[in-house]
PDB file of C-alpha atoms in Angstrom:
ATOM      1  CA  UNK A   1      31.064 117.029  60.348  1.00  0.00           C
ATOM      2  CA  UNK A   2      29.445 117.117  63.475  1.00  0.00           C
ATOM      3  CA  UNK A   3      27.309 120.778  62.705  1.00  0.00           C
ATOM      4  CA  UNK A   4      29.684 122.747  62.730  1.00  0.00           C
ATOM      5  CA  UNK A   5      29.397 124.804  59.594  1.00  0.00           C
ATOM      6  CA  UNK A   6      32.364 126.706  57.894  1.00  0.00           C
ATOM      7  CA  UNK A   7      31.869 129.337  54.671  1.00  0.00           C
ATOM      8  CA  UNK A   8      33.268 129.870  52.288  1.00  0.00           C
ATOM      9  CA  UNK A   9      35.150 126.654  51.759  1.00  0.00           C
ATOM     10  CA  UNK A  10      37.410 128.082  49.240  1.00  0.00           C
ATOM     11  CA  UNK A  11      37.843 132.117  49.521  1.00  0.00           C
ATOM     12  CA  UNK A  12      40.537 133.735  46.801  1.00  0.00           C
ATOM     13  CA  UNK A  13      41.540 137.072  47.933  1.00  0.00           C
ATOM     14  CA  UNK A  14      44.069 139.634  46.431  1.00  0.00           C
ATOM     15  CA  UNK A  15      46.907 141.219  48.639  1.00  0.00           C
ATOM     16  CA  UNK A  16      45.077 143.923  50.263  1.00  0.00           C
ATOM     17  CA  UNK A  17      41.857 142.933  49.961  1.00  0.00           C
ATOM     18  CA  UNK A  18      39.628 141.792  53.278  1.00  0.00           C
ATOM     19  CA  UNK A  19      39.109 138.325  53.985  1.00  0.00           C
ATOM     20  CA  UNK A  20      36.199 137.447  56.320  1.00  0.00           C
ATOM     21  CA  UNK A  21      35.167 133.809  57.188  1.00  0.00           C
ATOM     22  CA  UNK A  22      32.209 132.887  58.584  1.00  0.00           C
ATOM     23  CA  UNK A  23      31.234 129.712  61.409  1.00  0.00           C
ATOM     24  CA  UNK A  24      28.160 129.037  62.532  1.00  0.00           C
ATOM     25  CA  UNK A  25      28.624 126.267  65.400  1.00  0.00           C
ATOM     26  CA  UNK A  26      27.218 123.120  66.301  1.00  0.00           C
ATOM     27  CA  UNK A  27      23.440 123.457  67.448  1.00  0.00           C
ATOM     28  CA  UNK A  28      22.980 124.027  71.708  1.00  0.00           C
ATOM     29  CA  UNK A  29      27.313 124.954  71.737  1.00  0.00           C
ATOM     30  CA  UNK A  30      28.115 129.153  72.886  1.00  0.00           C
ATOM     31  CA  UNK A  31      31.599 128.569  72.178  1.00  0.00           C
ATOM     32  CA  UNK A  32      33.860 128.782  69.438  1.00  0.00           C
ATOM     33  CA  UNK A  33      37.531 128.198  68.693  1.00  0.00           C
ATOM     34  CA  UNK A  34      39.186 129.356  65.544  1.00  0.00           C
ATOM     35  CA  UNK A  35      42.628 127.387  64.487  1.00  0.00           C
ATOM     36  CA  UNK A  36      45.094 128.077  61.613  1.00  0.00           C
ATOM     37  CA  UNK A  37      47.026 125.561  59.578  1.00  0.00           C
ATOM     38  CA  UNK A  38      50.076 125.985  57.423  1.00  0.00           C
ATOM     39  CA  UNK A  39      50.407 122.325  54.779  1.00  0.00           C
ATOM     40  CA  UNK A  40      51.813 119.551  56.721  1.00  0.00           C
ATOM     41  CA  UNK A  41      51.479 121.292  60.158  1.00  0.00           C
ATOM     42  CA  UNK A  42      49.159 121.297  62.963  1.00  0.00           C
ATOM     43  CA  UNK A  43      46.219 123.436  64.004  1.00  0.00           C
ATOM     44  CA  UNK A  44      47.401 126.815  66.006  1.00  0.00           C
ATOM     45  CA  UNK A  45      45.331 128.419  68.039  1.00  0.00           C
ATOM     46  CA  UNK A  46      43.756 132.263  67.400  1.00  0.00           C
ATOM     47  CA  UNK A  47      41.221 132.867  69.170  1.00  0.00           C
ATOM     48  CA  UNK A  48      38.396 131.335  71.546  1.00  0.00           C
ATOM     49  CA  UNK A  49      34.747 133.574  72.133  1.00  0.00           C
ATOM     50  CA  UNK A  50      31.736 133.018  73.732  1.00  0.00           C
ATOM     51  CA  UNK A  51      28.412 134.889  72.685  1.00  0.00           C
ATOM     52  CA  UNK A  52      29.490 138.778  72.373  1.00  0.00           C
ATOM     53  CA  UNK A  53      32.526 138.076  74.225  1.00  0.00           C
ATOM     54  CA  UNK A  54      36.485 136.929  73.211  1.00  0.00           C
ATOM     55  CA  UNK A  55      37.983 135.143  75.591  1.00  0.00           C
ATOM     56  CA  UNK A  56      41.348 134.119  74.915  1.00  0.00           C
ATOM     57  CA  UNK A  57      42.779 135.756  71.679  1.00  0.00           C
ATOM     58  CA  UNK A  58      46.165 135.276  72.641  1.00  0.00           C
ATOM     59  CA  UNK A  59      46.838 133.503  69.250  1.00  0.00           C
ATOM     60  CA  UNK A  60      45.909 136.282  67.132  1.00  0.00           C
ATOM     61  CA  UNK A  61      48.107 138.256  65.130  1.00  0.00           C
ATOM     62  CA  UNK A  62      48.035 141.854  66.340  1.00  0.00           C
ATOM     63  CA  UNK A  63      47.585 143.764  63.317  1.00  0.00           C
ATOM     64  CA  UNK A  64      44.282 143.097  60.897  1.00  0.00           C
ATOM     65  CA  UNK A  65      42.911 140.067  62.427  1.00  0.00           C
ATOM     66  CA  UNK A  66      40.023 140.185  64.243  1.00  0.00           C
ATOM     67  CA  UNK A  67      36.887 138.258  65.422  1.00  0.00           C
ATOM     68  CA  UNK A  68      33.435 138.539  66.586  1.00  0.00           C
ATOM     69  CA  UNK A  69      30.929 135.939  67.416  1.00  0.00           C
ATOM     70  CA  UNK A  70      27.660 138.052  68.015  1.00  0.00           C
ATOM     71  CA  UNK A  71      24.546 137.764  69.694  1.00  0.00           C
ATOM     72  CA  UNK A  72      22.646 136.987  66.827  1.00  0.00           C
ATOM     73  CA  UNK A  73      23.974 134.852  63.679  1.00  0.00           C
ATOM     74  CA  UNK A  74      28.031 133.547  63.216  1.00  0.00           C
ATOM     75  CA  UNK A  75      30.982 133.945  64.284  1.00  0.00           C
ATOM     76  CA  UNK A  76      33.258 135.682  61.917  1.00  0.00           C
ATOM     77  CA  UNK A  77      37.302 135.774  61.468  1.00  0.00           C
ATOM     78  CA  UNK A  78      38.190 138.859  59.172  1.00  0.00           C
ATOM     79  CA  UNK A  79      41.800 139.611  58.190  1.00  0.00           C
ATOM     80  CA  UNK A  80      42.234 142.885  57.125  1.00  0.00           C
ATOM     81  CA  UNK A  81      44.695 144.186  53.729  1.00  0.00           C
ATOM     82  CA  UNK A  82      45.652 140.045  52.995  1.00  0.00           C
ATOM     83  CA  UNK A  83      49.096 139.384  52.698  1.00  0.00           C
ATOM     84  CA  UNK A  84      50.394 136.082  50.666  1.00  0.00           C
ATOM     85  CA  UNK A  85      51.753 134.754  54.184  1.00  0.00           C
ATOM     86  CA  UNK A  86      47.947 134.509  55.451  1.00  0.00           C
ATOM     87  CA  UNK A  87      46.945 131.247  52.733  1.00  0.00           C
ATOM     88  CA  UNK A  88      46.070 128.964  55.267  1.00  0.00           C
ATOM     89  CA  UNK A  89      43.583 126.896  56.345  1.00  0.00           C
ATOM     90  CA  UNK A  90      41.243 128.239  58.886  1.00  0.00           C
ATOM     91  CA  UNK A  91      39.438 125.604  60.928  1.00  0.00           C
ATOM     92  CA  UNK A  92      36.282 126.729  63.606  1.00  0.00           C
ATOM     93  CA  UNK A  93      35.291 124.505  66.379  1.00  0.00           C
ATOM     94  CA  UNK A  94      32.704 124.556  68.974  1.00  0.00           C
ATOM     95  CA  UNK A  95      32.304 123.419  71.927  1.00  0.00           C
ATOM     96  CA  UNK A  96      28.925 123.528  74.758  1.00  0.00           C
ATOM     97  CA  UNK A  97      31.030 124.792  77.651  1.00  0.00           C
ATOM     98  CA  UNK A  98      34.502 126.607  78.370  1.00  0.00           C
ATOM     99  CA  UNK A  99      37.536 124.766  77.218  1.00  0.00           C
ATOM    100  CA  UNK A 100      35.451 121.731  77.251  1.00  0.00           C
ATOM    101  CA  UNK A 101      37.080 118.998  75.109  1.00  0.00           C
ATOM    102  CA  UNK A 102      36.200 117.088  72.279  1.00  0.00           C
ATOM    103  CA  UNK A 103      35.263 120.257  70.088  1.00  0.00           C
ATOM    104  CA  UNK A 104      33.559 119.687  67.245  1.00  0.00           C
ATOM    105  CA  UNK A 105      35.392 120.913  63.860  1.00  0.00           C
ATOM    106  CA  UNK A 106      33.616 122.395  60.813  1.00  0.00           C
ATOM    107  CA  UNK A 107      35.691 121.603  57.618  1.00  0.00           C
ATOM    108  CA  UNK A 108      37.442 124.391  56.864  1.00  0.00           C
ATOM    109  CA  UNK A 109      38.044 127.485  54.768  1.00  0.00           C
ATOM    110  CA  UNK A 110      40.722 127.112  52.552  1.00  0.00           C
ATOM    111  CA  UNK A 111      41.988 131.097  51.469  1.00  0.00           C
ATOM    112  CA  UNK A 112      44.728 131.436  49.158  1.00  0.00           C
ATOM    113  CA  UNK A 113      45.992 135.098  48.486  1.00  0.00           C
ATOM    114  CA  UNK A 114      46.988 135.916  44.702  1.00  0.00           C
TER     115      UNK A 114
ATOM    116  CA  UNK B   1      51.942 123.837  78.914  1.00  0.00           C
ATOM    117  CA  UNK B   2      52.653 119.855  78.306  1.00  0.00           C
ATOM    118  CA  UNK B   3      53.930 119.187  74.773  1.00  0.00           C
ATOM    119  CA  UNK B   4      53.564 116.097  72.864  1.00  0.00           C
ATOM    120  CA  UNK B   5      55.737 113.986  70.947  1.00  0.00           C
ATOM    121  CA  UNK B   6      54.607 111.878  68.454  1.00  0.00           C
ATOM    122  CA  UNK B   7      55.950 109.758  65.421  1.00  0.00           C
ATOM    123  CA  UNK B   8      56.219 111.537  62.139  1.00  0.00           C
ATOM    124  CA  UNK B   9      55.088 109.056  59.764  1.00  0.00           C
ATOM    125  CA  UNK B  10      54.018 105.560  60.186  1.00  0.00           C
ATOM    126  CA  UNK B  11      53.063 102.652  57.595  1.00  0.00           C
ATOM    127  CA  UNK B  12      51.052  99.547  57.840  1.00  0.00           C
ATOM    128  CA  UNK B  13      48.558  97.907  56.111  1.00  0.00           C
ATOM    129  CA  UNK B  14      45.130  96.801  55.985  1.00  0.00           C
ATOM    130  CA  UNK B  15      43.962  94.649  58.296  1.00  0.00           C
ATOM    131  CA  UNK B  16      46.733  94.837  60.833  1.00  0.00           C
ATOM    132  CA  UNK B  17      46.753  96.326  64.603  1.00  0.00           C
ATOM    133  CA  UNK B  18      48.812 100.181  64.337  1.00  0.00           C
ATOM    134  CA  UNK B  19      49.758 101.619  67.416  1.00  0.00           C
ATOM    135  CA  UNK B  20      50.875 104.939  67.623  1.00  0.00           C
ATOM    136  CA  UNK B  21      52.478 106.097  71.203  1.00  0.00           C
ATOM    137  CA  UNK B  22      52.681 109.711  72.065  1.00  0.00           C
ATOM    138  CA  UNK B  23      55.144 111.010  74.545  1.00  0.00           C
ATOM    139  CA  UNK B  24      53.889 113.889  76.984  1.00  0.00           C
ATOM    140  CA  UNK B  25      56.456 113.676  79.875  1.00  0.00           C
ATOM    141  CA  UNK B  26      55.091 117.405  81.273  1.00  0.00           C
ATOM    142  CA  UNK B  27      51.326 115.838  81.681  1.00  0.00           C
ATOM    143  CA  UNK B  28      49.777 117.886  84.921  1.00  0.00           C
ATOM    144  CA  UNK B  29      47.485 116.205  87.350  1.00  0.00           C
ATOM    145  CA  UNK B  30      44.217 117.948  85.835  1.00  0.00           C
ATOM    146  CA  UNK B  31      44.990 117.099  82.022  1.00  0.00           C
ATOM    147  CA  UNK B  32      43.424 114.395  79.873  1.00  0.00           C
ATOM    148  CA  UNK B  33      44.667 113.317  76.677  1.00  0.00           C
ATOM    149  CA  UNK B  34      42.746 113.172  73.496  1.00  0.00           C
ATOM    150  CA  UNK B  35      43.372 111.901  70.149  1.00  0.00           C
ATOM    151  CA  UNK B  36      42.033 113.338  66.960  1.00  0.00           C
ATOM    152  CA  UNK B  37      42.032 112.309  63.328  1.00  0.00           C
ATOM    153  CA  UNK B  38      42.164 114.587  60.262  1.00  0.00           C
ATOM    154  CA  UNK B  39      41.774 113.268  56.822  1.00  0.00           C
ATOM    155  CA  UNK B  40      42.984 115.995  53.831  1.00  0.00           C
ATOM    156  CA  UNK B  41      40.682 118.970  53.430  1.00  0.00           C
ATOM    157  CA  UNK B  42      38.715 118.380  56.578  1.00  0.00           C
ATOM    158  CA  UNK B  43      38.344 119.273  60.166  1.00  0.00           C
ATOM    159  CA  UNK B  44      39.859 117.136  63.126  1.00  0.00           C
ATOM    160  CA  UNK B  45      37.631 114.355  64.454  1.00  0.00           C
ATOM    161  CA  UNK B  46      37.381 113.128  67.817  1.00  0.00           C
ATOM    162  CA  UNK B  47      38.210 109.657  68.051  1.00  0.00           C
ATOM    163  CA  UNK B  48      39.083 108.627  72.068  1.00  0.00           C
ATOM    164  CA  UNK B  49      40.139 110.618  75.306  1.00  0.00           C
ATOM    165  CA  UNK B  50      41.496 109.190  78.331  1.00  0.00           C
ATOM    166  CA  UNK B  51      42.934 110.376  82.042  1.00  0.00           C
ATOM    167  CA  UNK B  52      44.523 106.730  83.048  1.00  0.00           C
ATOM    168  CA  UNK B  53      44.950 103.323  82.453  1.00  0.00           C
ATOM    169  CA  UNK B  54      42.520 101.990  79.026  1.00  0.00           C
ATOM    170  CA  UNK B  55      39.822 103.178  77.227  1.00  0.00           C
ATOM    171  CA  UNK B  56      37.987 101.899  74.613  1.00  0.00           C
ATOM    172  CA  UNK B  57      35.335 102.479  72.060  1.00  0.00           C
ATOM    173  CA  UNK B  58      34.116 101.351  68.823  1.00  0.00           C
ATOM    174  CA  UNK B  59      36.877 103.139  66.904  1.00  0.00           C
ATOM    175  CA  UNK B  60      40.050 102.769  68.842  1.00  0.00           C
ATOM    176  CA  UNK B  61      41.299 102.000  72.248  1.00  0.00           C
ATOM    177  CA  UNK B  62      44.114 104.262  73.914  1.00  0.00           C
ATOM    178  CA  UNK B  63      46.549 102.921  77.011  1.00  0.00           C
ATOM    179  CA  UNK B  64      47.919 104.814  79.415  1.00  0.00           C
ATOM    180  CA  UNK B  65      50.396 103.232  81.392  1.00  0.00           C
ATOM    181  CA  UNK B  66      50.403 104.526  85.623  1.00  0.00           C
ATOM    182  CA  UNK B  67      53.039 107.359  84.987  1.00  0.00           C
ATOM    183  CA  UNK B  68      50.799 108.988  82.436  1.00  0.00           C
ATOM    184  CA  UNK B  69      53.789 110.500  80.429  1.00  0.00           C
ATOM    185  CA  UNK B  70      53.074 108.533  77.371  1.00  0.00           C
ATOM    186  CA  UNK B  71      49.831 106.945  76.074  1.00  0.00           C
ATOM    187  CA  UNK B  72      49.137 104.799  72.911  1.00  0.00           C
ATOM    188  CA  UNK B  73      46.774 104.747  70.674  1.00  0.00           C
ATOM    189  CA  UNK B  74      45.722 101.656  69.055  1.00  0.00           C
ATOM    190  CA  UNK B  75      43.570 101.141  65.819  1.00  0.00           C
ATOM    191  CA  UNK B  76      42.821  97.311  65.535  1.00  0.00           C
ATOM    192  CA  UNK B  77      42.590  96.156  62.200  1.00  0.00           C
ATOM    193  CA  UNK B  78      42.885  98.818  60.003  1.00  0.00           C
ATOM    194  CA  UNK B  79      41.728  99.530  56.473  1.00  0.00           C
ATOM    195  CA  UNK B  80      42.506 102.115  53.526  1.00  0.00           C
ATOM    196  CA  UNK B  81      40.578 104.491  54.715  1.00  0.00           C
ATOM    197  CA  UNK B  82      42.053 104.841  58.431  1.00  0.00           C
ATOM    198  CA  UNK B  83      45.334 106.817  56.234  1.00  0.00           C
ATOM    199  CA  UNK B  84      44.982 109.732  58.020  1.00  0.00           C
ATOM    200  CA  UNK B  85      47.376 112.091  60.043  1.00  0.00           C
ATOM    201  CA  UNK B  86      46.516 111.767  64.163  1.00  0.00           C
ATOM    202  CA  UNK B  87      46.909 114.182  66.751  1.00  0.00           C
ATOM    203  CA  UNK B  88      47.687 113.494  70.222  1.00  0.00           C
ATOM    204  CA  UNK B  89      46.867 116.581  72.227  1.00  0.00           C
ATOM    205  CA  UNK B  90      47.083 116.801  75.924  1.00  0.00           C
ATOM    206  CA  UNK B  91      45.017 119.659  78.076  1.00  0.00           C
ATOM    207  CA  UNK B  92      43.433 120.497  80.972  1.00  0.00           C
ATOM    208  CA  UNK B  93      39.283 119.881  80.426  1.00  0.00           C
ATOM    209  CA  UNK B  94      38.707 122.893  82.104  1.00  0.00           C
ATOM    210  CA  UNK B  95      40.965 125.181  80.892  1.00  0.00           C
ATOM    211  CA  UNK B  96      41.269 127.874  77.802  1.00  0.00           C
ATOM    212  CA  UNK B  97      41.632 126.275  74.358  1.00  0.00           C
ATOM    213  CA  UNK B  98      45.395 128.293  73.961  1.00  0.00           C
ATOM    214  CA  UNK B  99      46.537 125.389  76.356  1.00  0.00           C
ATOM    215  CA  UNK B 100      45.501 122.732  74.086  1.00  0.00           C
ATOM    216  CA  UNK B 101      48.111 122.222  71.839  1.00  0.00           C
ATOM    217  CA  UNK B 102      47.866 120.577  68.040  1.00  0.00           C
ATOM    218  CA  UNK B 103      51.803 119.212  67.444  1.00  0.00           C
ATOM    219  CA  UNK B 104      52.183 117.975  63.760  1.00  0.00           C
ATOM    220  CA  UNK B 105      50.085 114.766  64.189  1.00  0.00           C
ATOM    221  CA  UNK B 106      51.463 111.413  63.008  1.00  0.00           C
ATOM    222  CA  UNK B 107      50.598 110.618  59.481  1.00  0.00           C
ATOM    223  CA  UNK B 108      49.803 106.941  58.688  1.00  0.00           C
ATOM    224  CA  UNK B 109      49.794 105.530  55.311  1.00  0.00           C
ATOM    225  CA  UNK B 110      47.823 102.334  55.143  1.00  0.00           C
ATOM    226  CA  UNK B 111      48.419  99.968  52.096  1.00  0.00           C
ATOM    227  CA  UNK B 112      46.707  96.989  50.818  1.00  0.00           C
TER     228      UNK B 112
END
């Protein structure tokens, strides 16, 4: 799917526990996107970083979400004490430059909170 | 932010022409529009983006009429696997991925 690698694919957390999901773009792209969908709706924005940096996280929830993308290795997406009303699916994309459309998807990780 | 309006559901079957029109009546002067496809359990894919008038590739072509406040998407003879749900997003190339917005797609059935 374009490069864009997403793990885990499946993740099954218990309320309270932490959730982290990991996205390692597209080879030669600096930017990432993460996106939430609820069944039968469309992808909602979180949050968009560059190496070290968040740019836009405008779509993030204010309380225990957070995300990184670091110098060296992924980007990561950890939610903090899971409740039920988090099982989504959590797409990454990545693009080569700022807001630069198409991005490139990774498939997904699917979490589902017991 | 321009929102987009598109079909629900739609059903055809193989081997026909399905166009799908999306309605984006706010469109600004710097945005293009782009479609996407997402089959179940996967990411979006790109599949076409336009500013005006037609473009096409080896997938789909999309129309834009002079107005730019709608634009069509058309999928010329289609088979099984082209069910899929299709998002019509509209956005400025330059601009912050929070102005892109993902509506709830049209999803297309196609039968034999």
């Amino acid at each position: 799917n374009a490069g864009v690698m997403q793990n885990p694919r499946h993740l099954v957390r218990r309320r309270g526990q932490e959730a982290r999901l990991r996205c390692s773009p597209m080879k030669g792209h600096s930017h990432v996107y993460w996106y939430r969908q609820l069944p039968e709706e469309g992808l909602k924005f979180m949050v968009y970083l560059q190496k070290e940096n968040i740019i836009d996280e405008s779509g993030m929830p204010k309380e225990r979400f957070s995300a990184e993308f670091p110098k060296e290795g992924p980007s990561i997406l950890r939610i903090q004490q899971v409740v039920r009303g988090d099982s989504a699916a959590y797409f990454c994309a990545s693009s080569p430059s700022q807001g630069t459309q198409p991005q490139h998807f990774g498939d997904g990780t699917r979490l589902s909170i017991l | 932010l321009a929102k987009t309006t598109q079909p629900i559901s739609m059903d055809s079957y193989e081997g026909q022409e399905v166009n799908i029109t999306c309605s984006h009546n706010n469109i600004a002067t710097n945005d293009y529009i782009t479609w996407y496809q997402q089959f179940p359990s996967q990411g979006p894919r790109f599949i076409i983006q336009g500013y005006k008038t037609k473009v096409t590739n080896e997938v789909a072509s999309l129309f834009i009429p002079a107005d730019r406040k709608s634009s069509t998407l058309s999928l010329p003879r289609v088979s099984l696997s082209d069910t899929a749900v299709y998002y019509c997003l509209v956005g400025d190339m330059d601009s912050s991925a929070s102005k892109i917005i993902f509506g709830s797609g049209t999803r297309l059935s196609i039968r034999p």
